[in-house]
Amino acid sequence: MPLPESLRSFSTQHGDPDTISQYQSTVSRSCGPSLLVLRTLEHCLVHLGSKVLLTLLGVVGASLMFMSKATASFEVLIVGRLIFGLFCGLVMSLNPLYIQGVSPTNLRGAFATLNQVSFASGILLGMVVGLETVLGTEKYWSLMLSLSLIPATLQYLSLPFCPKSPRFLFINRGKEKEAEAALRKLRGNPEMVMKEMEEMREEAAHSETGVTVREFLKKQRYRQPIILVLIINLGSQLSGFNAIINYSTKMFAQSNFDEAKYLTLGVGAVNVAFTIVAFFLVERAGRRKLLLAGFLSLALCNLLMTITYSIMTMVPEIRHIQVLVVFFLISAYEVGPGPISWFIAAELFDQSARPIAMAFTSMLNWGGKFVLALLFPPLLKMCGAYVYLLFMCMALLAFTYTMFRLPETKGRTFDDIAAEFRGAEGIPLHDKTTFNTFT
């Protein structure tokens, strides 16, 4: 999202507003690459008690952003954004990892999708409070930024009451009794507890005590999952969604809509609505179908964006069709690639490699957002309407690779999924007789 006018006014007094806006985008999203370096930290942070300490990053970052106006220092604002960006990057990889570790197999994807529902809701809330009629004013912009304290504080207060991850306790720490106690607290049903304990024993028998980043990148069993995560995440982030979210107000204004900012609110509302749709569909339709339908729809939407953008000057009324295409693009992203790209890595890797895989996911997601935010304006200026054809190609690439290589993970145990990549590594996945791809 672009800087509100109140923040642009503040930045004009203390530096170039476009440079500051771009740098804030950088520091708030550049946490992604650092996550692989912080692999050991993240592995420890899966332990719930350490996540409480992590939440303090959010509190400190939001507090610094609030103080930036009183200190009349944009440097304080940028440092606050940097710290809060680090918090967001770590939490967006840790939350799906923890959620999948405590969720029952038949609801694992649905609960993980709630992470994206919260993310989309936060984007919509940011759009609303950023309006000049709410808090996006010269007087209240620092208060607007300080609202980040509320969810960070709520998470800090609620996490101590959440059970620790049974998988982390059993497989990583070897504390079987504590894992069983955590499962009893989560499930309540003794039969479900015994069944999941047996599943974890099987997974532990096939898991190593720890995997380094080098082993993660070199082991053959991880090669296909790494490529899948790479293609799905880059296909998701570079398929046009982030260009729409970041530049929708400017896009609608260029199409001569008088109240472009309210159309942007419509984009945010559609964003939230279809993450909720994904929540209900992900355990019914499965990950593969939603990803394939999503990527194909994104490719079609980008083709339509190219057509409508190209003939806008000749047929001004086509702008109304363009708004519908934008809404459809947002919905296509959030029904499949948006939420699933964040948690698919946790399902494709075994317990020992899962923390690194989620760090890799976060690096790709935030890195993709940053690259697109940085390059979309010059690409649009250079390529015009044809920039959307680049997004179409990325969506089609992701669709093709997903169709031939991604197994369906719905309703399957972690060990069952990992077994697909442990054995017969030289055989193409879609040719395996036991490969559960289309079910």
Short mmCIF file of C-alpha atoms in Angstrom, two decimals:
data_model
loop_
_atom_site.label_atom_id
_atom_site.label_comp_id
_atom_site.label_asym_id
_atom_site.label_seq_id
_atom_site.Cartn_x
_atom_site.Cartn_y
_atom_site.Cartn_z
CA MET A 1 0.00 0.00 0.00
CA PRO A 2 1.26 3.53 -0.72
CA LEU A 3 1.99 5.96 2.09
CA PRO A 4 -1.06 7.91 3.33
CA GLU A 5 -0.94 11.64 2.59
CA SER A 6 -0.23 12.42 6.24
CA LEU A 7 2.87 10.20 6.20
CA ARG A 8 3.99 11.63 2.87
CA SER A 9 3.79 15.10 4.43
CA PHE A 10 5.91 13.95 7.37
CA SER A 11 8.48 12.33 5.08
CA THR A 12 8.65 15.44 2.87
CA GLN A 13 9.81 17.41 5.90
CA HIS A 14 12.55 14.89 6.67
CA GLY A 15 13.57 13.45 3.32
CA ASP A 16 12.34 12.38 -0.09
CA PRO A 17 8.91 10.73 0.37
CA ASP A 18 9.24 8.22 -2.48
CA THR A 19 12.67 7.12 -1.26
CA ILE A 20 11.38 6.73 2.29
CA SER A 21 8.29 4.84 1.10
CA GLN A 22 10.45 2.50 -0.97
CA TYR A 23 12.90 1.99 1.89
CA GLN A 24 10.09 1.25 4.33
CA SER A 25 8.81 -1.34 1.87
CA THR A 26 12.31 -2.78 1.78
CA VAL A 27 12.90 -3.01 5.51
CA SER A 28 9.42 -4.35 6.25
CA ARG A 29 9.83 -7.16 3.72
CA SER A 30 13.57 -7.82 3.69
CA CYS A 31 13.21 -10.02 6.77
CA GLY A 32 12.54 -12.94 4.43
CA PRO A 33 16.16 -13.61 3.33
CA SER A 34 17.37 -13.36 6.91
CA LEU A 35 15.18 -16.28 7.93
CA LEU A 36 17.46 -18.93 6.47
CA VAL A 37 20.32 -17.42 8.47
CA LEU A 38 18.09 -17.54 11.54
CA ARG A 39 17.19 -21.20 11.01
CA THR A 40 18.42 -22.26 14.43
CA LEU A 41 16.49 -19.46 16.08
CA GLU A 42 13.30 -20.46 14.31
CA HIS A 43 13.79 -24.11 15.22
CA CYS A 44 13.87 -23.07 18.84
CA LEU A 45 10.96 -20.67 18.43
CA VAL A 46 8.64 -23.54 17.51
CA HIS A 47 8.73 -24.10 21.26
CA LEU A 48 5.76 -22.00 22.35
CA GLY A 49 7.49 -20.32 25.27
CA SER A 50 10.05 -18.76 22.94
CA LYS A 51 7.29 -17.43 20.68
CA VAL A 52 6.15 -15.27 23.59
CA LEU A 53 9.55 -13.57 23.53
CA LEU A 54 9.28 -13.15 19.77
CA THR A 55 6.05 -11.18 20.20
CA LEU A 56 8.06 -8.51 22.02
CA LEU A 57 9.58 -7.63 18.64
CA GLY A 58 6.14 -6.55 17.49
CA VAL A 59 5.56 -4.48 20.61
CA VAL A 60 8.93 -2.74 20.29
CA GLY A 61 8.50 -2.10 16.56
CA ALA A 62 4.99 -0.64 16.95
CA SER A 63 6.13 1.52 19.88
CA LEU A 64 8.99 2.99 17.84
CA MET A 65 6.65 3.79 14.94
CA PHE A 66 4.34 5.58 17.37
CA MET A 67 7.25 7.56 18.88
CA SER A 68 8.57 8.70 15.47
CA LYS A 69 6.19 11.67 15.34
CA ALA A 70 7.04 12.88 18.85
CA THR A 71 10.76 12.64 18.06
CA ALA A 72 10.24 14.20 14.59
CA SER A 73 12.58 11.52 13.25
CA PHE A 74 11.86 9.42 10.18
CA GLU A 75 14.90 7.30 11.17
CA VAL A 76 12.95 6.11 14.22
CA LEU A 77 10.01 5.33 11.94
CA ILE A 78 12.22 3.25 9.64
CA VAL A 79 13.86 1.38 12.54
CA GLY A 80 10.39 0.64 13.90
CA ARG A 81 9.32 -0.66 10.50
CA LEU A 82 12.46 -2.79 10.33
CA ILE A 83 11.83 -4.41 13.71
CA PHE A 84 8.12 -4.88 13.05
CA GLY A 85 8.91 -6.29 9.62
CA LEU A 86 11.23 -8.85 11.21
CA PHE A 87 8.43 -9.75 13.63
CA CYS A 88 5.94 -10.17 10.76
CA GLY A 89 8.32 -12.28 8.70
CA LEU A 90 9.05 -14.67 11.55
CA VAL A 91 5.46 -14.90 12.73
CA MET A 92 4.10 -15.55 9.23
CA SER A 93 6.31 -18.64 9.00
CA LEU A 94 6.00 -19.74 12.62
CA ASN A 95 2.22 -19.48 12.86
CA PRO A 96 1.42 -22.00 10.07
CA LEU A 97 4.14 -24.28 11.44
CA TYR A 98 2.63 -24.23 14.94
CA ILE A 99 -0.96 -24.48 13.67
CA GLN A 100 -0.19 -27.54 11.57
CA GLY A 101 1.67 -29.11 14.48
CA VAL A 102 -1.34 -28.94 16.78
CA SER A 103 -4.18 -29.50 14.26
CA PRO A 104 -5.88 -32.85 13.54
CA THR A 105 -5.04 -34.27 10.12
CA ASN A 106 -8.54 -33.84 8.68
CA LEU A 107 -8.62 -30.10 9.56
CA ARG A 108 -4.95 -29.22 9.18
CA GLY A 109 -5.33 -27.15 5.99
CA ALA A 110 -8.46 -25.33 7.19
CA PHE A 111 -6.83 -24.19 10.42
CA ALA A 112 -3.67 -23.13 8.55
CA THR A 113 -5.86 -21.07 6.18
CA LEU A 114 -7.06 -19.04 9.17
CA ASN A 115 -3.58 -17.51 9.20
CA GLN A 116 -4.29 -16.02 5.76
CA VAL A 117 -7.76 -14.90 6.89
CA SER A 118 -6.10 -12.90 9.66
CA PHE A 119 -3.48 -11.54 7.25
CA ALA A 120 -6.12 -10.38 4.74
CA SER A 121 -8.24 -8.90 7.54
CA GLY A 122 -5.23 -6.91 8.71
CA ILE A 123 -4.72 -5.54 5.20
CA LEU A 124 -8.38 -4.44 5.02
CA LEU A 125 -8.20 -2.86 8.47
CA GLY A 126 -5.07 -0.98 7.41
CA MET A 127 -6.90 0.33 4.35
CA VAL A 128 -9.81 1.55 6.48
CA VAL A 129 -7.81 3.29 9.22
CA GLY A 130 -5.56 4.84 6.56
CA LEU A 131 -8.46 6.86 5.14
CA GLU A 132 -8.30 10.60 5.80
CA THR A 133 -11.75 10.36 7.38
CA VAL A 134 -10.41 7.91 9.98
CA LEU A 135 -6.76 8.07 11.15
CA GLY A 136 -4.87 8.86 7.95
CA THR A 137 -4.37 12.51 8.91
CA GLU A 138 -1.49 14.76 9.89
CA LYS A 139 -2.68 14.64 13.50
CA TYR A 140 -3.38 10.92 13.93
CA TRP A 141 -1.05 8.98 11.60
CA SER A 142 1.26 7.95 14.45
CA LEU A 143 -1.75 6.61 16.35
CA MET A 144 -2.68 4.66 13.22
CA LEU A 145 0.73 2.97 13.18
CA SER A 146 0.53 2.22 16.90
CA LEU A 147 -2.58 0.07 16.36
CA SER A 148 -0.15 -2.76 15.60
CA LEU A 149 0.36 -2.92 19.36
CA ILE A 150 -3.10 -4.40 19.84
CA PRO A 151 -2.67 -7.75 18.00
CA ALA A 152 0.94 -8.06 19.21
CA THR A 153 -0.15 -7.59 22.82
CA LEU A 154 -3.12 -9.96 22.43
CA GLN A 155 -0.80 -12.64 21.05
CA TYR A 156 1.66 -12.06 23.89
CA LEU A 157 -1.09 -12.49 26.48
CA SER A 158 -2.76 -15.52 24.88
CA LEU A 159 0.23 -17.68 23.90
CA PRO A 160 1.08 -18.86 27.44
CA PHE A 161 -2.35 -20.54 27.59
CA CYS A 162 -1.80 -22.47 24.35
CA PRO A 163 -0.37 -26.01 24.49
CA LYS A 164 3.09 -26.69 23.14
CA SER A 165 3.37 -28.50 19.83
CA PRO A 166 3.13 -32.28 20.47
CA ARG A 167 5.25 -33.01 17.39
CA PHE A 168 7.99 -30.69 18.57
CA LEU A 169 7.95 -32.25 22.04
CA PHE A 170 7.98 -35.85 20.76
CA ILE A 171 10.06 -35.83 17.57
CA ASN A 172 12.46 -32.97 18.29
CA ARG A 173 12.78 -33.26 22.06
CA GLY A 174 11.94 -36.94 22.67
CA LYS A 175 9.46 -36.04 25.45
CA GLU A 176 6.77 -38.60 24.75
CA LYS A 177 4.79 -38.13 27.96
CA GLU A 178 4.67 -34.35 27.59
CA ALA A 179 3.60 -34.74 23.96
CA GLU A 180 0.81 -37.08 24.98
CA ALA A 181 -0.33 -34.63 27.68
CA ALA A 182 -0.40 -31.81 25.13
CA LEU A 183 -2.45 -33.98 22.75
CA ARG A 184 -4.95 -34.80 25.51
CA LYS A 185 -5.40 -31.09 26.11
CA LEU A 186 -5.92 -30.48 22.40
CA ARG A 187 -8.13 -33.45 21.48
CA GLY A 188 -9.84 -34.69 24.62
CA ASN A 189 -10.65 -37.98 22.85
CA PRO A 190 -8.38 -40.84 24.09
CA GLU A 191 -8.75 -42.78 20.83
CA MET A 192 -7.62 -39.80 18.75
CA VAL A 193 -4.70 -39.26 21.13
CA MET A 194 -3.51 -42.86 20.81
CA LYS A 195 -3.88 -42.78 17.02
CA GLU A 196 -1.88 -39.56 16.66
CA MET A 197 0.78 -40.80 19.08
CA GLU A 198 1.23 -43.85 16.86
CA GLU A 199 1.49 -41.61 13.79
CA MET A 200 4.17 -39.52 15.50
CA ARG A 201 6.10 -42.67 16.45
CA GLU A 202 6.14 -43.69 12.78
CA GLU A 203 7.26 -40.22 11.73
CA ALA A 204 9.94 -40.13 14.43
CA ALA A 205 11.30 -43.48 13.17
CA HIS A 206 11.90 -41.91 9.75
CA SER A 207 13.11 -38.50 10.97
CA GLU A 208 16.64 -37.40 11.71
CA THR A 209 17.55 -35.54 14.87
CA GLY A 210 18.33 -32.38 12.95
CA VAL A 211 18.96 -31.08 9.45
CA THR A 212 21.36 -28.29 8.62
CA VAL A 213 20.73 -25.79 5.84
CA ARG A 214 23.42 -27.49 3.74
CA GLU A 215 21.81 -30.91 4.22
CA PHE A 216 18.42 -29.41 3.44
CA LEU A 217 19.70 -28.15 0.09
CA LYS A 218 21.74 -31.26 -0.79
CA LYS A 219 19.58 -34.23 0.25
CA GLN A 220 17.82 -35.83 -2.69
CA ARG A 221 14.63 -36.50 -0.71
CA TYR A 222 14.16 -32.73 -0.32
CA ARG A 223 14.92 -31.78 -3.92
CA GLN A 224 11.41 -32.14 -5.32
CA PRO A 225 9.69 -30.50 -2.32
CA ILE A 226 12.12 -27.56 -2.54
CA ILE A 227 11.35 -27.04 -6.22
CA LEU A 228 7.63 -27.33 -5.54
CA VAL A 229 7.76 -24.75 -2.76
CA LEU A 230 9.89 -22.47 -4.96
CA ILE A 231 7.53 -22.64 -7.95
CA ILE A 232 4.31 -22.39 -5.94
CA ASN A 233 5.48 -19.43 -3.86
CA LEU A 234 7.06 -17.45 -6.69
CA GLY A 235 4.08 -18.24 -8.90
CA SER A 236 1.84 -16.96 -6.15
CA GLN A 237 3.74 -13.76 -5.41
CA LEU A 238 4.63 -12.85 -9.00
CA SER A 239 1.22 -13.51 -10.54
CA GLY A 240 -0.15 -9.99 -10.24
CA PHE A 241 -1.87 -10.03 -6.86
CA ASN A 242 0.70 -7.88 -5.07
CA ALA A 243 0.76 -5.35 -7.90
CA ILE A 244 -3.01 -4.92 -7.47
CA ILE A 245 -2.85 -4.67 -3.66
CA ASN A 246 0.03 -2.17 -3.69
CA TYR A 247 -1.07 0.03 -6.58
CA SER A 248 -4.85 -0.41 -6.85
CA THR A 249 -5.63 3.16 -5.76
CA LYS A 250 -3.30 4.64 -8.37
CA MET A 251 -4.63 2.20 -10.99
CA PHE A 252 -8.26 3.15 -10.34
CA ALA A 253 -7.38 6.86 -10.28
CA GLN A 254 -5.71 6.55 -13.70
CA SER A 255 -8.93 4.95 -14.93
CA ASN A 256 -10.73 8.19 -13.93
CA PHE A 257 -12.66 6.88 -10.95
CA ASP A 258 -13.39 9.80 -8.63
CA GLU A 259 -13.28 7.80 -5.41
CA ALA A 260 -10.50 5.35 -6.20
CA LYS A 261 -9.63 4.81 -2.54
CA TYR A 262 -13.09 3.35 -1.89
CA LEU A 263 -12.69 0.92 -4.77
CA THR A 264 -9.45 -0.12 -3.06
CA LEU A 265 -11.52 -0.88 0.04
CA GLY A 266 -13.58 -3.13 -2.21
CA VAL A 267 -10.37 -4.93 -3.18
CA GLY A 268 -9.61 -5.45 0.51
CA ALA A 269 -13.13 -6.70 1.23
CA VAL A 270 -12.99 -9.23 -1.63
CA ASN A 271 -9.58 -10.28 -0.35
CA VAL A 272 -11.00 -11.14 3.08
CA ALA A 273 -14.19 -12.74 1.72
CA PHE A 274 -12.38 -15.25 -0.45
CA THR A 275 -9.87 -16.26 2.22
CA ILE A 276 -12.96 -17.30 4.18
CA VAL A 277 -14.19 -19.21 1.11
CA ALA A 278 -10.80 -20.96 1.00
CA PHE A 279 -11.19 -21.91 4.68
CA PHE A 280 -14.33 -23.90 3.82
CA LEU A 281 -12.99 -25.37 0.56
CA VAL A 282 -9.44 -26.43 1.37
CA GLU A 283 -10.43 -29.66 3.15
CA ARG A 284 -13.17 -30.45 0.65
CA ALA A 285 -11.57 -29.71 -2.72
CA GLY A 286 -7.98 -30.35 -1.62
CA ARG A 287 -4.78 -28.35 -2.13
CA ARG A 288 -4.08 -29.45 -5.72
CA LYS A 289 -7.45 -28.50 -7.17
CA LEU A 290 -7.50 -25.11 -5.47
CA LEU A 291 -3.94 -24.32 -6.57
CA LEU A 292 -4.57 -25.42 -10.15
CA ALA A 293 -7.86 -23.52 -10.41
CA GLY A 294 -6.26 -20.48 -8.79
CA PHE A 295 -3.18 -20.32 -11.03
CA LEU A 296 -5.24 -20.88 -14.20
CA SER A 297 -7.71 -18.17 -13.16
CA LEU A 298 -4.84 -15.78 -12.37
CA ALA A 299 -3.39 -16.36 -15.84
CA LEU A 300 -6.77 -15.61 -17.43
CA CYS A 301 -7.23 -12.47 -15.30
CA ASN A 302 -3.81 -11.14 -16.29
CA LEU A 303 -4.64 -11.69 -19.96
CA LEU A 304 -7.89 -9.75 -19.47
CA MET A 305 -5.98 -7.00 -17.61
CA THR A 306 -3.69 -6.65 -20.62
CA ILE A 307 -6.68 -6.35 -22.98
CA THR A 308 -8.65 -3.86 -20.87
CA TYR A 309 -5.57 -1.74 -20.12
CA SER A 310 -4.64 -1.65 -23.83
CA ILE A 311 -8.02 -0.40 -25.06
CA MET A 312 -8.81 1.89 -22.12
CA THR A 313 -8.09 5.07 -24.09
CA MET A 314 -10.26 3.95 -27.02
CA VAL A 315 -13.11 2.53 -24.92
CA PRO A 316 -13.19 4.41 -21.58
CA GLU A 317 -16.22 2.49 -20.36
CA ILE A 318 -14.09 -0.68 -20.28
CA ARG A 319 -12.84 0.59 -16.92
CA HIS A 320 -15.88 -0.97 -15.25
CA ILE A 321 -14.93 -4.36 -16.70
CA GLN A 322 -11.38 -3.80 -15.45
CA VAL A 323 -12.67 -3.36 -11.89
CA LEU A 324 -14.49 -6.70 -12.15
CA VAL A 325 -11.33 -8.35 -13.51
CA VAL A 326 -9.35 -6.96 -10.55
CA PHE A 327 -11.91 -8.36 -8.10
CA PHE A 328 -11.84 -11.75 -9.85
CA LEU A 329 -8.02 -11.78 -9.78
CA ILE A 330 -8.05 -11.13 -6.03
CA SER A 331 -10.59 -13.89 -5.44
CA ALA A 332 -8.63 -16.38 -7.60
CA TYR A 333 -5.49 -15.70 -5.57
CA GLU A 334 -7.12 -16.04 -2.16
CA VAL A 335 -9.09 -19.20 -2.92
CA GLY A 336 -5.92 -21.16 -3.67
CA PRO A 337 -2.37 -19.82 -4.09
CA GLY A 338 -2.63 -17.16 -1.36
CA PRO A 339 -3.27 -19.30 1.72
CA ILE A 340 -1.89 -22.63 0.46
CA SER A 341 1.52 -21.21 -0.51
CA TRP A 342 2.11 -20.32 3.14
CA PHE A 343 1.54 -23.80 4.58
CA ILE A 344 2.23 -26.31 1.78
CA ALA A 345 5.91 -26.58 2.78
CA ALA A 346 4.93 -27.76 6.27
CA GLU A 347 3.09 -30.68 4.64
CA LEU A 348 5.74 -31.66 2.10
CA PHE A 349 8.71 -31.91 4.49
CA ASP A 350 9.38 -34.16 7.47
CA GLN A 351 9.64 -32.79 11.00
CA SER A 352 13.42 -32.33 10.99
CA ALA A 353 13.38 -30.19 7.82
CA ARG A 354 10.05 -28.44 8.43
CA PRO A 355 11.41 -25.33 10.25
CA ILE A 356 13.93 -24.64 7.45
CA ALA A 357 11.22 -25.24 4.84
CA MET A 358 8.95 -22.68 6.50
CA ALA A 359 11.83 -20.20 6.69
CA PHE A 360 12.41 -20.82 2.97
CA THR A 361 8.68 -20.22 2.35
CA SER A 362 8.76 -16.94 4.22
CA MET A 363 11.88 -15.84 2.34
CA LEU A 364 10.16 -16.53 -1.00
CA ASN A 365 6.88 -14.88 -0.01
CA TRP A 366 8.31 -11.70 1.46
CA GLY A 367 11.09 -11.59 -1.13
CA GLY A 368 8.54 -11.90 -3.94
CA LYS A 369 6.42 -9.11 -2.44
CA PHE A 370 9.47 -6.88 -2.18
CA VAL A 371 10.69 -7.55 -5.73
CA LEU A 372 7.26 -6.84 -7.18
CA ALA A 373 6.78 -3.67 -5.13
CA LEU A 374 10.19 -2.48 -6.32
CA LEU A 375 9.96 -3.44 -10.00
CA PHE A 376 6.28 -3.05 -10.91
CA PRO A 377 6.32 0.77 -11.43
CA PRO A 378 9.31 0.77 -13.84
CA LEU A 379 8.02 -2.37 -15.61
CA LEU A 380 4.61 -0.76 -16.06
CA LYS A 381 6.25 2.37 -17.44
CA MET A 382 8.44 0.34 -19.80
CA CYS A 383 6.00 -2.40 -20.89
CA GLY A 384 2.65 -0.73 -20.37
CA ALA A 385 -0.27 -3.16 -20.49
CA TYR A 386 2.01 -6.02 -21.49
CA VAL A 387 3.49 -6.21 -17.99
CA TYR A 388 0.48 -8.34 -17.07
CA LEU A 389 1.59 -10.92 -19.64
CA LEU A 390 4.68 -11.49 -17.48
CA PHE A 391 2.39 -12.25 -14.56
CA MET A 392 0.37 -14.55 -16.80
CA CYS A 393 3.50 -16.50 -17.71
CA MET A 394 4.43 -16.94 -14.04
CA ALA A 395 0.93 -18.20 -13.23
CA LEU A 396 1.02 -20.67 -16.15
CA LEU A 397 4.46 -21.93 -15.10
CA ALA A 398 3.19 -22.54 -11.57
CA PHE A 399 0.05 -24.22 -12.93
CA THR A 400 2.03 -26.58 -15.16
CA TYR A 401 4.56 -27.64 -12.54
CA THR A 402 1.88 -28.05 -9.87
CA MET A 403 -0.23 -30.21 -12.18
CA PHE A 404 2.60 -32.68 -12.87
CA ARG A 405 4.51 -32.69 -9.60
CA LEU A 406 2.42 -31.79 -6.56
CA PRO A 407 0.81 -34.66 -4.61
CA GLU A 408 -2.53 -34.14 -2.91
CA THR A 409 -1.86 -33.73 0.82
CA LYS A 410 -5.45 -33.43 2.04
CA GLY A 411 -6.25 -35.94 4.78
CA ARG A 412 -2.82 -37.57 4.74
CA THR A 413 -0.37 -37.86 7.63
CA PHE A 414 2.94 -36.03 7.49
CA ASP A 415 4.84 -39.33 7.34
CA ASP A 416 2.68 -40.60 4.48
CA ILE A 417 3.40 -37.48 2.44
CA ALA A 418 7.12 -37.51 3.23
CA ALA A 419 7.30 -41.17 2.19
CA GLU A 420 6.50 -40.11 -1.39
CA PHE A 421 9.82 -38.29 -1.53
CA ARG A 422 11.91 -40.80 0.46
CA GLY A 423 11.52 -43.80 -1.84
CA ALA A 424 12.03 -44.37 -5.56
CA GLU A 425 13.63 -40.95 -5.92
CA GLY A 426 14.56 -41.52 -9.52
CA ILE A 427 10.98 -42.14 -10.68
CA PRO A 428 8.82 -39.16 -11.75
CA LEU A 429 6.27 -38.59 -9.01
CA HIS A 430 3.22 -38.68 -11.26
CA ASP A 431 4.21 -42.14 -12.57
CA LYS A 432 4.35 -43.87 -9.19
CA THR A 433 1.69 -46.53 -8.77
CA THR A 434 1.19 -45.60 -5.11
CA PHE A 435 1.33 -41.86 -5.64
CA ASN A 436 -1.80 -40.18 -4.28
CA THR A 437 -1.85 -37.29 -6.76
CA PHE A 438 -5.40 -37.06 -8.04
CA THR A 439 -7.39 -38.06 -4.97
#
